[in-house]
Amino acid sequence: MSSFHSRKAPKWLKHFITNANNSLTGKYNLYRGKKLNFLKVILILETSVLPTILPWVIFCGMYGFIVTILCKRFDFFNGFTNKNGVLTNAIFAFNIGFSLLLVFRTNTANERFWEGRKLWGSLVNATRNLAQGIYVIVKEKSHKDKVKKEATIRLLVAFAVAMKLHLRAEPLDEQLASLISEMQYLKLKETHHPPLQISLWIRDYLQYQHEHNSLDIYQLTALHNLVNELVDILGGCERILKTPMPLIYSIVLKQLLLIFCLVLPLEIVGDLGWWTGIVTAFITFILLSIEEIGSEIEEPFGHDPSDLPLDVICNTIQRNLEELISLAPSSNEFDWRA
Amino acid sequence: MSSFHSRKAPKWLKHFITNANNSLTGKYNLYRGKKLNFLKVILILETSVLPTILPWVIFCGMYGFIVTILCKRFDFFNGFTNKNGVLTNAIFAFNIGFSLLLVFRTNTANERFWEGRKLWGSLVNATRNLAQGIYVIVKEKSHKDKVKKEATIRLLVAFAVAMKLHLRAEPLDEQLASLISEMQYLKLKETHHPPLQISLWIRDYLQYQHEHNSLDIYQLTALHNLVNELVDILGGCERILKTPMPLIYSIVLKQLLLIFCLVLPLEIVGDLGWWTGIVTAFITFILLSIEEIGSEIEEPFGHDPSDLPLDVICNTIQRNLEELISLAPSSNEFDWRA
Amino acid sequence: MSSFHSRKAPKWLKHFITNANNSLTGKYNLYRGKKLNFLKVILILETSVLPTILPWVIFCGMYGFIVTILCKRFDFFNGFTNKNGVLTNAIFAFNIGFSLLLVFRTNTANERFWEGRKLWGSLVNATRNLAQGIYVIVKEKSHKDKVKKEATIRLLVAFAVAMKLHLRAEPLDEQLASLISEMQYLKLKETHHPPLQISLWIRDYLQYQHEHNSLDIYQLTALHNLVNELVDILGGCERILKTPMPLIYSIVLKQLLLIFCLVLPLEIVGDLGWWTGIVTAFITFILLSIEEIGSEIEEPFGHDPSDLPLDVICNTIQRNLEELISLAPSSNEFDWRA
Amino acid sequence: MSSFHSRKAPKWLKHFITNANNSLTGKYNLYRGKKLNFLKVILILETSVLPTILPWVIFCGMYGFIVTILCKRFDFFNGFTNKNGVLTNAIFAFNIGFSLLLVFRTNTANERFWEGRKLWGSLVNATRNLAQGIYVIVKEKSHKDKVKKEATIRLLVAFAVAMKLHLRAEPLDEQLASLISEMQYLKLKETHHPPLQISLWIRDYLQYQHEHNSLDIYQLTALHNLVNELVDILGGCERILKTPMPLIYSIVLKQLLLIFCLVLPLEIVGDLGWWTGIVTAFITFILLSIEEIGSEIEEPFGHDPSDLPLDVICNTIQRNLEELISLAPSSNEFDWRA
Amino acid sequence: MSSFHSRKAPKWLKHFITNANNSLTGKYNLYRGKKLNFLKVILILETSVLPTILPWVIFCGMYGFIVTILCKRFDFFNGFTNKNGVLTNAIFAFNIGFSLLLVFRTNTANERFWEGRKLWGSLVNATRNLAQGIYVIVKEKSHKDKVKKEATIRLLVAFAVAMKLHLRAEPLDEQLASLISEMQYLKLKETHHPPLQISLWIRDYLQYQHEHNSLDIYQLTALHNLVNELVDILGGCERILKTPMPLIYSIVLKQLLLIFCLVLPLEIVGDLGWWTGIVTAFITFILLSIEEIGSEIEEPFGHDPSDLPLDVICNTIQRNLEELISLAPSSNEFDWRA
C-alpha cells in the first residue's frame, strides 16, 4: 500500500485511490470476514481464474504470431485477407449465436449463485426462528429440560455445518463434533446423509416435548413447519449442486469460443500485421475470463474465493444462537415500560 | 485418455487437460451418476443433436457449393453479388427478428428445463418431509402399525416412480412393483392416472390413522398439506409436458433459419469464392445446433442425455427413505447431550 | 404425406422428415389432443396469422415496386439513394427503439400466455386436491351423503367449465348443464358471475357438512383455503383477460413498423433495383408476423389455434374426478403390504 | 368512422380496417369499460404523451435546420462531416450505454405497472374470499347480525375505494360515503390513513363475532389472515407509489437523450442536406416517446389514460359483493342433485 | 427557480419546464419527504457520483490529448490509425463482452435495490399487521395490560429502527431510546444483534399473554408467524448487505472499462484530430457514470441520496402505529350501520 501512495501523486489521486481501495476491501471484508489489501483482493480473486485460462491465452497468442509469419513471409491466407470485410458478414451471424450463449451462461451462473445465497440466507432465518421458538415456547420443568433445550438449539448449528460439509463432500469435522454429543457423532458417521439425520433428531425432540406436555400440539406443528423449511433448504442446495447448466450448452459455447479465437487472426492479420498475436491473446483473455468466471460462480458451494462464504455464514448462525442461549433465562419477568 | 496424454505434451498442457477433463466428467458424474471419459461425455451429448441437424448442414453446404459453381462458371447472381453490401441493410433488419427469436427460444427452453428440475427437487423435499413426519408423528401401537407405516413410506417412493413413468408415457415397471403390494399393483394397472391413485392411498392411510387415534387432527392436516404439495408437483410437471412453447414461434423460427441459410451463400459467394460451401455449412451448423439444443432441453422428462436424470432422482428418494426406515426405532430414548 | 415421401428421396431424408414431422405433430397432439398431419399443423397455425398481415405485406410489396419504377424511370429519390449509407446512421438509432419494442412485446406476450397456463395448471391441482380431500375426509353417514359428495365433486368440474365460458364471454353450455342440477342451472343463468356462484355453493356444502358433524372445524378451514385458491385462480385469469399490455406501446410499435417498411425501399432501391418489391414484402412479412403472433399469444383464453387448449384441460379435470368418484368406496379396508 | 370506410376502398381493406379497429377498441373497452372509436382511442392515448415531448421535437427539428444552414451557407462543421464515419465508432460506444438505459427504463416501468395490476387483482380476490367467508361462516342469530354482516361486506368495498383515494392523494368522496355509516365517515375524515382504519374495523367485527360465539377461533384466524392480505396489498401499492425508479438513472437517461439529439444533425448533415431537420425531429420523436411512455406507465395509480383503471376495478368489487349480498339467504337448504 | 423562468422565454417553454420540474421534484418529495428545487435535486443526485468518476474522466481526456499531440507532431501510431477500421472488428468482439457485463451489472444492482425496497415494504406491512393483531386480539384485563400492549407496539417501531441502525453499522440512537424502556436500552447496548433481541422480547410478550389467558393458543401461533416474518425480513436485508455482486465481475468490468478508454483515442485520433480529448473524456464520463450508479444503487441501505429512504420508512411506521395507539380504545362498541 505504502509504495502505491507515492509522495508525488496529486492529492485527489491519493484520495481517489484510498476511496476505491476501501470500497473493494470493505466489500470483501463484509463478504468473507477478512481484511485484505486492495491488490491482494484482486490477486486472490484473479488467481482462481488465471491458471485455467492462461494456457489458452498463450496458445492463441502464439497461434496469432505464427499466422502473421506465414502471412508476411510466405504470402499465405492472401485469398482470405486481401478483401476488406471478407468474413465480416459471416462473422456477424456467428457472433449472434456466440454472444447470445455468453450472455446466457453469465446470467444462468449468476442466478444459481444468488439462489444458493438466498437458500443460505433462509437457513439463517429458519434457524433463528426455530431457536427463538424453542427458547420461548417449550416449557422448562427441570434443569434437564434446559440442558436438552440448549442441546437442540446447538443441533440447529450442527445442521448448518453438516449441510456445508455435505455440499462440499467433506467428512465430519471438529466444529461439528463440538456441537453434538459423542453418541450422535458416531451415529452421524454411519449415515449417508448427516443433515437429514440431524433434522430427524430435532423433530424427535419436538415430538418428545409434546408427549411430555411441554409443547402444545398447535405450536408443535408450527415448529415442525420450520423444520420442513430446513429440509427444503437442504434439498434446494442439493439441486443447485447436482444439476449444472445443461452441459451441452457449455460444450457448444466452448467450441464457439475456440473457433472464434482461431478465425480471428486470419481476419485481422491483414490490417494489424505484427500486432496480431498480442490483440488475439488479449481478446482471448477477455472472452475466456468471462466464460470461466461464469463457470466458477455457478457452483457456489466450494472453496474458491468467489464462492459463497459458507464458513462465515455457519459462524454467524453459531454466534447468534450462542448469544440466545447465554441470555438471562427468566425474561418473562422483564419490567415492561409504563 | 492415455493416447491423449502423449509423452511429448508439455506439463502445463497435461495438467490443463486433466483439469478440464475432470471438470466436465465430474459435473456429468454428479448429474447422471455415471463416471465417463471426457470425450465420451461430449460424444454422448452431441449424438442427441447431430443426427437431427446433420442432414440440413450437408444440404446447406452442398447448396453453397452449387451457388459457387453457378456464380463462377455461369456468371449467375452477378446482379446480386457484385455490389458490396447489397443486402447488408435488409439482412440487418432481418437479423433483428431472427436473433430475437433465437434468444427467446433458448431462454424459454432453459426456463422450462429449470422449472422441471425445481419441481423434482421439491418432490425430493416433500417426500423427505412427509416420510420424517409420518415416521416421527404417527404413533405405533402394534407391530402391524409399524408395517403399515413402512409400506406408506415406500408408497412415497412409488409416487415418484409412478410420476416418472406417467410423464414418459411408459407402463408400470419392476421398480414400482417392488414398492407396492400385489393388490395395489393390479389396481394401478387399471387406473388411468397411477400417481393420483397413489396419493389417494397415502391420504387414506393418514385419515385411517387419525380415526384410530394414532394421529392428531392438527398434525393430520399438516400432513395432508404435504400430500397436496405432491399433487401440485405432479400437476406442474404435466403442465410443462403438455404445453410446449407456442408452436407458431418454433415454426416461424425454423422458417427464418432456413431462409437465412439459403440467402447467406448468395451474399458471401462474391468474396469467399470456393470457401462458400464450407462457411455456409459451418454457420448452418452453429445456428441449427443452438436451435436444436433448445428444442431438446425444453422437454426435460425424456431419455435424452441432456434431459433431467429422473432415474437418479428416484433412486435418491428411495435410498433416503430406506435409510430412514432402517434407523433404530426407539430414537426417543436418545441420550441428550448434557 | 405419401406424396411427400416420394420414392426417389434418399433414406436419411425420409427418416429426417418423419422425425421432424413426428416432433411437431406429437407436440400438437399433446397440446390440443388432436392428431394432425405435419403440414396441416403448420397451416392451422399460420392461418390465424396470415389473414391479418397479408394485406400489409402486399401493400408494402407494391409500394416497393412503385418506388423502383419512380426511381428507375423518373430519377426520383436520387438525392436519397445515390449516397451509400445515407440513412444508415439514422436508421440504426431508429432500430434501437424499434427492436427494443419488438423484443418487449414478444416477451410480454409470452409471459401472459405462460401465466395463464400456470393458472389453469393450478386449477387442475386445486380441483384434484379438493376432490381427494372431500372424498377422503368428509364422513358419509347415509347414502344421501354420498350423493351430495359426488354432486360437490362434479361442482368442481362445473367451476372449471363455468370459468372457461366466463373468460370467453360465452353463455352457459350443455357440458355445464350436465354437471349441475336443473335448479342450479336456472340460478346460474340469473347471476352475472357463474363461477363465483359455484364457489359459494362449494363453501356452503363444506360449512353444512361441518354443522352436521361430518367435517372437523380444522379440516373445514383447510378445504376453505383450497376454495380460496379457486377464487384466486379465477381472479388471476380475469386480470390477464382485462388488462392488455399498455395499449400505447402497441400503438407506438405499429407506427414504427409502418414507418420502417415505408423507409426501407427508399434505402435499398439503389442497390437492389427490381428486387426491391420482393425484398420489402419479405421483410414486412417477417416483422409483422412476429408482431402479430405476440398479439395473438397475449390473449390466451380464446379459440385461436395458438391459444390455451381450455377445452382439453376442462376434459382432463372431468376425467380425473370421474375416475375418483368411480373408485371402490371402502378403500380403508385395503390390505397393507406386510 | 364513416369517412374512413369510403366507398372506393377495396373490400379486403375495409374488412382489415374493421378488424384492426375492433381489436384495439375491444381491448380498450375491456380495459377501461368505455366503447370508443378506433381513432379516438389512439388520440386519447397519444394526448397523454404528445404535450410533453412536442416542444423538444420542435426544438430539435429547428436545431437540425439551423445546423444545415450553417453547414451549407457558411461551411461550418466541415472538419466534422466531410469524413465518412467520423463519429461512427464513438457513437457506437455511446449507443451501448444509451440503448441499455432505454431498455432498462422500459422494462422497469412495465414491471411496476404489472406489479401494481397484480396487487389490485389480488385485492379483488381477497375481497371476494373475505366476503364469501364472512357470508358463509359467520352465524346469524338475529336480524341485527345480518345487518352487521352486510355492513362489513360493504366495508370491504370501502377499503378498496379508500385505498384508491389514498394512492391518488384525493379526499374522501361520495362513493366512499355511501358505503359506510356517517359516524364512520366522520372518523375517517380525522385519520391520516383511512384504509388502515377500515381494515381495523373489519378485524374488530371479526373479533366481536368470535367473542359472541358466532365465529369459531379457528375460522377467525383464517379470516384475520385474509385481512392481513388486504394490508399487505395496501403496503405493496404504497411501495410502488413512493419509490420511483432510482432518479439518478432517469436523469442520466434524459441527459444522454439530449446529447444524442444534439450530436445527430452534425453527423447526418453531410449526407442528408436539407432533410436533416425533418429526420432529426423524427428520431427525437421516437426516442422521446419511448422514454415518456415509460415515465407514465411506471406510476400506474393516476388518472392518465394509460394508468390502471382503478375506478373500473373498484366498481367490479362493488358489483360482485352487492350480488353476493342480494343472494337468497338460506342457501343451505339448497336441493342437492341426486 | 425565478431566474430560470426568465421573462423572454416563450409560454410553452415555461409551462414545459414547470412540468418537468414538478415531475422530478414531486417524485423526489414522495421518495425522501423533502421538497427541493429542480436543479438541486439533480445536483444532489449527481454529487454522489461525480467525485468518484471525475478524476478518471480528466485523466482519460488528458490522455486523449497527449495521444493527439504524439500523433500529429511525431507521427506516432500511424501504423494503427491510417487504416480505416483497423481495430473495428476486434473492438466489436471486445464490445460484446463489455456491454454484456455493463448490462449485467446495472440489472443486478437494480434487482438488489428493489429487493431491499420490497423487504422494507414487507416490514411496514408486517408491523401494521402485528400491531393491529395485538391491538384487537390481546385481551386487556387491567390498565397495566394496556400499558404493556402499547409498549409492545412501540417495540415494533424499535425493531425497524434497530434494524436500520444495524444495517448501517451505527450505534443505538435517541429515536430508539425513546421507544423502549431504559432497562431494555441498557440490555440492547450489550447485545451484538439488537433487532434479534427485540424480536425475542416481542415473542416473550406474546407467550406471556398466552400463559395469562389473554391470548388464545391459536392466535398466538398466528402472531408468532408474523414475528417470524420480521426475522425473515431482517435476514433478507443482511443477505443483501453482506453479499455483493460477485467481486470478480466488478473487477473484470472495471478492467475492461479502463482498457476501452485507453484504446479509444488511438482509434479515433486519425479522424477526429484535436477533438479526440474531448470526445474521449465524454465517452469515459458516460460509461463510468453508468458503472458508478450501479455500484451505488446495489448497496441500498446507506446514506447516499440514491439509497433507500430508511429514515422516512421508519418514521412512517412510527406514525402509523402511534395513530393506532391513540385511537379510542373501546372500538367494539361502534355503532354498526343499519
Short mmCIF file of C-alpha atoms in Angstrom, two decimals, chain A residues 118-130 159 163 199 203 221-237, chain B residues 125 129 132 226 229, chain E residues 225 228-229 231-232:
data_model
loop_
_atom_site.label_atom_id
_atom_site.label_comp_id
_atom_site.label_asym_id
_atom_site.label_seq_id
_atom_site.Cartn_x
_atom_site.Cartn_y
_atom_site.Cartn_z
CA LYS A 118 -30.87 -16.95 -0.83
CA LEU A 119 -31.14 -20.53 0.41
CA TRP A 120 -28.33 -19.99 2.92
CA GLY A 121 -29.95 -16.69 3.93
CA SER A 122 -33.19 -18.57 4.54
CA LEU A 123 -31.20 -21.07 6.59
CA VAL A 124 -30.02 -18.22 8.84
CA ASN A 125 -33.63 -17.03 9.20
CA ALA A 126 -35.06 -20.50 9.78
CA THR A 127 -32.50 -21.37 12.48
CA ARG A 128 -33.11 -18.03 14.21
CA ASN A 129 -36.87 -18.54 14.15
CA LEU A 130 -36.61 -22.15 15.30
CA PHE A 159 -27.46 -28.88 10.85
CA MET A 163 -25.10 -29.28 5.36
CA SER A 199 -33.29 -32.81 11.17
CA ARG A 203 -38.24 -33.41 15.09
CA THR A 221 -46.93 -28.20 14.23
CA ALA A 222 -45.68 -24.63 13.72
CA LEU A 223 -42.19 -25.72 14.76
CA HIS A 224 -42.40 -28.82 12.56
CA ASN A 225 -43.12 -26.48 9.66
CA LEU A 226 -39.87 -24.64 10.39
CA VAL A 227 -38.03 -27.97 10.32
CA ASN A 228 -39.73 -28.67 6.97
CA GLU A 229 -38.18 -25.40 5.84
CA LEU A 230 -34.73 -26.63 6.87
CA VAL A 231 -35.22 -29.79 4.79
CA ASP A 232 -36.46 -27.69 1.85
CA ILE A 233 -33.34 -25.53 2.03
CA LEU A 234 -31.15 -28.62 2.12
CA GLY A 235 -32.93 -30.04 -0.93
CA GLY A 236 -32.65 -26.71 -2.77
CA CYS A 237 -28.88 -26.61 -2.28
CA ASN B 125 -38.09 -32.30 -0.25
CA ASN B 129 -40.69 -34.14 4.97
CA GLN B 132 -39.95 -37.88 8.52
CA LEU B 226 -47.68 -32.11 2.22
CA GLU B 229 -47.77 -30.46 -2.41
CA ASN E 225 -45.74 -16.33 12.39
CA ASN E 228 -41.10 -14.99 12.04
CA GLU E 229 -41.73 -12.67 9.10
CA VAL E 231 -36.89 -12.11 11.41
CA ASP E 232 -37.03 -13.22 7.77
#
